[in-house]
PDB file of C-alpha atoms in Angstrom:
ATOM      1  CA  GLN A   1     123.397 124.558  91.969  1.00 40.00           C
ATOM      2  CA  ALA A   2     122.000 122.813  89.092  1.00 42.00           C
ATOM      3  CA  SER A   3     123.237 120.127  87.115  1.00 41.00           C
ATOM      4  CA  SER A   4     124.405 120.803  83.514  1.00 40.00           C
ATOM      5  CA  LEU A   5     122.383 118.929  80.969  1.00 42.00           C
ATOM      6  CA  SER A   6     124.946 119.279  78.281  1.00 39.00           C
ATOM      7  CA  SER A   7     127.379 116.713  77.736  1.00 38.00           C
ATOM      8  CA  SER A   8     130.594 118.816  75.875  1.00 36.00           C
ATOM      9  CA  SER A   9     132.407 115.641  75.244  1.00 38.00           C
ATOM     10  CA  SER A  10     131.221 112.809  73.006  1.00 41.00           C
ATOM     11  CA  PRO A  11     129.980 109.652  75.295  1.00 42.00           C
ATOM     12  CA  PRO A  12     132.596 106.671  75.194  1.00 39.00           C
ATOM     13  CA  ALA A  13     132.548 104.193  72.534  1.00 38.00           C
ATOM     14  CA  MET A  14     130.009 100.912  73.051  1.00 36.00           C
ATOM     15  CA  ASN A  15     131.676  97.812  72.535  1.00 33.00           C
ATOM     16  CA  SER A  16     128.263  96.330  71.072  1.00 33.00           C
ATOM     17  CA  MET A  17     125.124  97.767  70.558  1.00 32.00           C
ATOM     18  CA  SER A  18     123.990  95.219  68.278  1.00 31.00           C
ATOM     19  CA  GLU A  19     120.678  93.453  68.280  1.00 31.00           C
ATOM     20  CA  GLY A  20     122.454  90.479  70.210  1.00 33.00           C
ATOM     21  CA  SER A  21     123.587  92.856  72.963  1.00 37.00           C
ATOM     22  CA  PHE A  22     119.957  93.062  74.520  1.00 38.00           C
ATOM     23  CA  ASN A  23     117.263  90.847  74.582  1.00 41.00           C
ATOM     24  CA  PRO A  24     114.048  91.464  76.906  1.00 41.00           C
ATOM     25  CA  ALA A  25     113.025  87.760  76.640  1.00 42.00           C
ATOM     26  CA  SER A  26     116.179  87.104  78.543  1.00 39.00           C
ATOM     27  CA  GLY A  27     116.985  90.170  80.514  1.00 39.00           C
ATOM     28  CA  PRO A  28     117.164  89.728  84.654  1.00 37.00           C
ATOM     29  CA  SER A  29     114.434  88.339  86.396  1.00 34.00           C
ATOM     30  CA  SER A  30     115.295  90.269  89.404  1.00 31.00           C
ATOM     31  CA  VAL A  31     115.620  93.851  90.074  1.00 32.00           C
ATOM     32  CA  SER A  32     118.872  94.972  91.493  1.00 33.00           C
ATOM     33  CA  SER A  33     119.832  94.589  94.993  1.00 32.00           C
ATOM     34  CA  SER A  34     118.498  98.185  96.168  1.00 33.00           C
ATOM     35  CA  MET A  35     114.937  96.776  95.308  1.00 33.00           C
ATOM     36  CA  GLU A  36     115.225  93.647  96.803  1.00 35.00           C
ATOM     37  CA  SER A  37     116.558  94.989 100.155  1.00 35.00           C
ATOM     38  CA  GLY A  38     113.741  97.516 100.280  1.00 37.00           C
ATOM     39  CA  THR A  39     115.950 100.534  99.984  1.00 38.00           C
ATOM     40  CA  ALA A  40     115.811 103.290  97.891  1.00 44.00           C
ATOM     41  CA  ALA A  41     119.008 104.897  95.995  1.00 45.00           C
ATOM     42  CA  THR A  42     118.285 108.441  97.194  1.00 47.00           C
ATOM     43  CA  ASN A  43     121.707 110.441  96.700  1.00 52.00           C
ATOM     44  CA  ILE A  44     121.297 113.673  95.350  1.00 51.00           C
ATOM     45  CA  ILE A  45     123.861 113.999  92.426  1.00 51.00           C
ATOM     46  CA  SER A  46     125.550 117.145  92.563  1.00 47.00           C
ATOM     47  CA  ASP A  47     128.357 116.631  89.964  1.00 59.00           C
ATOM     48  CA  LYS A  48     127.467 117.294  86.391  1.00 80.00           C
ATOM     49  CA  VAL A  49     125.163 114.416  84.403  1.00 86.00           C
ATOM     50  CA  GLN A  50     127.115 111.662  83.019  1.00 88.00           C
ATOM     51  CA  SER A  51     126.692 110.731  79.465  1.00 88.00           C
ATOM     52  CA  PHE A  52     125.101 107.222  79.762  1.00 90.00           C
ATOM     53  CA  ASP A  53     122.643 108.830  82.520  1.00 93.00           C
ATOM     54  CA  VAL A  54     118.902 108.596  82.006  1.00 93.00           C
ATOM     55  CA  LEU A  55     117.313 112.079  82.423  1.00 92.00           C
ATOM     56  CA  CYS A  56     113.482 111.179  83.859  1.00 91.00           C
ATOM     57  CA  ASP A  57     111.658 114.243  82.615  1.00 86.00           C
ATOM     58  CA  ARG A  58     109.171 114.395  79.902  1.00 77.00           C
ATOM     59  CA  HIS A  59     108.815 118.252  80.392  1.00 81.00           C
ATOM     60  CA  ASP A  60     112.191 119.284  79.444  1.00 81.00           C
ATOM     61  CA  VAL A  61     112.585 118.638  75.825  1.00 80.00           C
ATOM     62  CA  ARG A  62     116.549 118.695  76.335  1.00 82.00           C
ATOM     63  CA  CYS A  63     116.618 115.647  78.580  1.00 87.00           C
ATOM     64  CA  ALA A  64     115.338 113.757  75.153  1.00 83.00           C
ATOM     65  CA  ASP A  65     118.762 114.905  73.442  1.00 88.00           C
ATOM     66  CA  HIS A  66     120.774 113.522  76.126  1.00 90.00           C
ATOM     67  CA  PHE A  67     122.891 110.738  74.904  1.00 91.00           C
ATOM     68  CA  GLY A  68     121.544 108.325  77.774  1.00 91.00           C
ATOM     69  CA  ASN A  69     117.926 109.318  76.665  1.00 90.00           C
ATOM     70  CA  ARG A  70     118.877 108.727  72.840  1.00 91.00           C
ATOM     71  CA  ARG A  71     120.278 105.224  73.969  1.00 92.00           C
ATOM     72  CA  LEU A  72     117.290 104.628  75.867  1.00 92.00           C
ATOM     73  CA  ALA A  73     115.057 104.937  73.213  1.00 90.00           C
ATOM     74  CA  VAL A  74     117.593 102.575  70.741  1.00 91.00           C
ATOM     75  CA  LEU A  75     117.109  99.665  73.741  1.00 92.00           C
ATOM     76  CA  ILE A  76     113.208 100.355  73.841  1.00 92.00           C
ATOM     77  CA  CYS A  77     113.198 100.150  69.889  1.00 91.00           C
ATOM     78  CA  MET A  78     115.010  97.256  69.957  1.00 91.00           C
ATOM     79  CA  ALA A  79     112.412  95.605  71.962  1.00 91.00           C
ATOM     80  CA  PHE A  80     109.831  96.338  69.551  1.00 89.00           C
ATOM     81  CA  ILE A  81     111.215  95.181  66.946  1.00 87.00           C
ATOM     82  CA  ASN A  82     112.711  92.237  68.135  1.00 87.00           C
ATOM     83  CA  THR A  83     109.869  90.754  70.186  1.00 86.00           C
ATOM     84  CA  ASN A  84     106.105  90.053  69.264  1.00 87.00           C
ATOM     85  CA  ASP A  85     105.276  90.489  73.048  1.00 90.00           C
ATOM     86  CA  ASP A  86     102.344  92.319  74.229  1.00 92.00           C
ATOM     87  CA  PHE A  87     103.622  95.522  75.408  1.00 93.00           C
ATOM     88  CA  LEU A  88     100.152  96.203  76.856  1.00 93.00           C
ATOM     89  CA  ASP A  89     100.591  93.154  79.381  1.00 95.00           C
ATOM     90  CA  VAL A  90     102.283  94.695  82.721  1.00 96.00           C
ATOM     91  CA  ALA A  91     103.932  91.972  83.079  1.00 96.00           C
ATOM     92  CA  VAL A  92     105.810  92.367  79.682  1.00 96.00           C
ATOM     93  CA  ARG A  93     106.395  95.628  80.885  1.00 96.00           C
ATOM     94  CA  ILE A  94     108.075  95.013  83.429  1.00 96.00           C
ATOM     95  CA  ARG A  95     110.318  92.328  82.105  1.00 96.00           C
ATOM     96  CA  VAL A  96     111.497  94.506  79.567  1.00 95.00           C
ATOM     97  CA  ALA A  97     111.862  97.486  81.818  1.00 96.00           C
ATOM     98  CA  ARG A  98     114.346  95.294  84.087  1.00 97.00           C
ATOM     99  CA  ALA A  99     116.078  94.215  80.989  1.00 95.00           C
ATOM    100  CA  ILE A 100     116.656  97.734  79.894  1.00 95.00           C
ATOM    101  CA  ILE A 101     117.366  98.801  83.245  1.00 96.00           C
ATOM    102  CA  HIS A 102     120.280  96.267  83.493  1.00 94.00           C
ATOM    103  CA  SER A 103     121.457  97.205  79.967  1.00 92.00           C
ATOM    104  CA  THR A 104     121.688 100.633  81.039  1.00 92.00           C
ATOM    105  CA  HIS A 105     123.523  99.611  84.590  1.00 91.00           C
ATOM    106  CA  HIS A 106     126.046  97.845  82.906  1.00 88.00           C
ATOM    107  CA  THR A 107     127.182  99.286  79.505  1.00 80.00           C
ATOM    108  CA  PRO A 108     130.876  97.783  78.079  1.00 78.00           C
ATOM    109  CA  VAL A 109     132.648 100.415  76.614  1.00 74.00           C
ATOM    110  CA  GLU A 110     135.861 100.130  74.582  1.00 72.00           C
ATOM    111  CA  GLY A 111     139.033 102.265  74.920  1.00 63.00           C
ATOM    112  CA  GLN A 112     140.820 103.746  78.047  1.00 63.00           C
ATOM    113  CA  GLY A 113     140.833 100.102  79.191  1.00 70.00           C
ATOM    114  CA  GLY A 114     137.440  99.332  78.763  1.00 70.00           C
ATOM    115  CA  GLY A 115     135.312  98.256  81.548  1.00 78.00           C
ATOM    116  CA  VAL A 116     131.970  99.080  82.218  1.00 79.00           C
ATOM    117  CA  VAL A 117     130.085 102.235  82.554  1.00 81.00           C
ATOM    118  CA  ARG A 118     126.810 102.253  85.085  1.00 85.00           C
ATOM    119  CA  GLY A 119     124.568 104.546  83.502  1.00 91.00           C
ATOM    120  CA  ARG A 120     121.791 105.886  86.435  1.00 93.00           C
ATOM    121  CA  PHE A 121     118.242 106.964  85.986  1.00 94.00           C
ATOM    122  CA  LEU A 122     117.723 110.446  87.474  1.00 94.00           C
ATOM    123  CA  ALA A 123     114.417 112.188  88.217  1.00 92.00           C
ATOM    124  CA  LYS A 124     115.199 116.241  88.774  1.00 89.00           C
ATOM    125  CA  THR A 125     114.232 117.346  92.477  1.00 89.00           C
ATOM    126  CA  ARG A 126     112.770 120.924  93.231  1.00 88.00           C
ATOM    127  CA  HIS A 127     115.952 122.014  93.918  1.00 88.00           C
ATOM    128  CA  ASN A 128     116.672 121.592  90.134  1.00 86.00           C
ATOM    129  CA  THR A 129     119.527 118.904  91.162  1.00 89.00           C
ATOM    130  CA  TRP A 130     119.214 115.423  89.654  1.00 92.00           C
ATOM    131  CA  LYS A 131     118.416 112.655  92.306  1.00 93.00           C
ATOM    132  CA  GLU A 132     119.277 108.626  91.491  1.00 93.00           C
ATOM    133  CA  MET A 133     115.702 106.928  91.343  1.00 94.00           C
ATOM    134  CA  ASP A 134     115.720 103.313  92.501  1.00 94.00           C
ATOM    135  CA  ASP A 135     114.564 100.527  90.539  1.00 95.00           C
ATOM    136  CA  THR A 136     110.953 100.630  91.216  1.00 95.00           C
ATOM    137  CA  LEU A 137     110.367 104.293  90.114  1.00 95.00           C
ATOM    138  CA  SER A 138     112.586 103.287  86.903  1.00 95.00           C
ATOM    139  CA  ILE A 139     110.846 100.290  86.246  1.00 96.00           C
ATOM    140  CA  LYS A 140     107.459 102.389  86.408  1.00 94.00           C
ATOM    141  CA  TRP A 141     108.895 105.308  84.199  1.00 93.00           C
ATOM    142  CA  ILE A 142     110.207 102.641  81.533  1.00 94.00           C
ATOM    143  CA  SER A 143     106.644 100.949  81.622  1.00 94.00           C
ATOM    144  CA  LEU A 144     104.378 104.277  81.076  1.00 92.00           C
ATOM    145  CA  ILE A 145     106.998 104.735  77.713  1.00 91.00           C
ATOM    146  CA  LEU A 146     106.552 101.293  76.875  1.00 92.00           C
ATOM    147  CA  LYS A 147     102.869 101.244  76.813  1.00 92.00           C
ATOM    148  CA  THR A 148     102.236 104.723  75.579  1.00 90.00           C
ATOM    149  CA  ALA A 149     104.304 103.712  72.700  1.00 90.00           C
ATOM    150  CA  ALA A 150     102.586 100.674  72.214  1.00 90.00           C
ATOM    151  CA  GLN A 151      99.278 102.292  72.051  1.00 91.00           C
ATOM    152  CA  LYS A 152     100.372 104.909  69.509  1.00 87.00           C
ATOM    153  CA  ALA A 153     102.011 101.813  67.119  1.00 87.00           C
ATOM    154  CA  ASN A 154      98.460 100.226  67.684  1.00 88.00           C
ATOM    155  CA  GLU A 155      96.677 103.022  66.452  1.00 89.00           C
ATOM    156  CA  SER A 156      98.707 103.735  63.106  1.00 85.00           C
ATOM    157  CA  GLY A 157      97.474  99.991  62.002  1.00 82.00           C
ATOM    158  CA  THR A 158     101.140  98.965  60.939  1.00 81.00           C
ATOM    159  CA  PRO A 159     102.323  98.022  64.591  1.00 79.00           C
ATOM    160  CA  LYS A 160     105.536  96.453  63.276  1.00 77.00           C
ATOM    161  CA  ASP A 161     106.457  98.944  60.791  1.00 83.00           C
ATOM    162  CA  PRO A 162     109.975  99.936  61.820  1.00 84.00           C
ATOM    163  CA  GLU A 163     109.124 103.393  61.089  1.00 87.00           C
ATOM    164  CA  VAL A 164     106.168 103.579  63.401  1.00 86.00           C
ATOM    165  CA  ILE A 165     107.668 102.255  66.187  1.00 86.00           C
ATOM    166  CA  VAL A 166     110.290 104.546  66.115  1.00 87.00           C
ATOM    167  CA  GLU A 167     108.037 107.570  65.780  1.00 86.00           C
ATOM    168  CA  SER A 168     106.088 106.230  68.620  1.00 85.00           C
ATOM    169  CA  VAL A 169     109.045 105.564  70.903  1.00 86.00           C
ATOM    170  CA  GLU A 170     110.212 109.343  70.056  1.00 84.00           C
ATOM    171  CA  VAL A 171     106.688 110.455  70.699  1.00 81.00           C
ATOM    172  CA  SER A 172     106.584 108.619  74.282  1.00 78.00           C
ATOM    173  CA  VAL A 173     110.073 109.400  75.192  1.00 78.00           C
ATOM    174  CA  ARG A 174     110.055 113.256  74.271  1.00 76.00           C
ATOM    175  CA  GLY A 175     106.739 113.500  76.040  1.00 66.00           C
ATOM    176  CA  ASP A 176     103.395 114.823  73.982  1.00 52.00           C
ATOM    177  CA  ASN A 177     104.515 118.353  73.940  1.00 50.00           C
ATOM    178  CA  ARG A 178     106.627 118.419  71.008  1.00 45.00           C
ATOM    179  CA  HIS A 179     104.753 115.819  68.890  1.00 42.00           C
ATOM    180  CA  ASN A 180     100.945 116.593  69.140  1.00 40.00           C
ATOM    181  CA  ASN A 181     100.292 113.267  66.260  1.00 40.00           C
ATOM    182  CA  MET A 182     102.112 110.928  63.968  1.00 38.00           C
ATOM    183  CA  GLY A 183     102.230 112.609  61.270  1.00 40.00           C
ATOM    184  CA  LYS A 184      98.278 112.406  60.757  1.00 38.00           C
TER     185      LYS A 184
END
């Protein structure tokens, strides 16, 4: 049975989405234990997709509108705006991807006793279900988005302009099937 993409209820309020809550320069230096131990998270998700999950499918435009994917786009924009890093450098992209994964896996929430919501990175299977990706694949997926966004921002001539960054990240997260060029 296919997982639902829609989130009928609004996501829980986040305790902190300020610039201070995400710092790619000081993100975790190692990937979670699933990557370190060499095991991959291969559980097939049969229940509903949760609000903070990131749906790793750039060909389905509905995924980009999912709350977890919109939050991912915000985290990527914050990384571009808050640092002067060269996102065409692989080592930089890996470091930032690890920080984004950490932030997605450990999202503090307010209300209903507080706590932490664990967002997951999910990939669609051939059977139209969602499967949790391991950190290695998540890093590669985020790195591709970072690289594409950096290339598009650099092509604009004003790569640090916040509007250019937002547009570049939107194109990268959604894939090129909804935006052929950046308003040119």
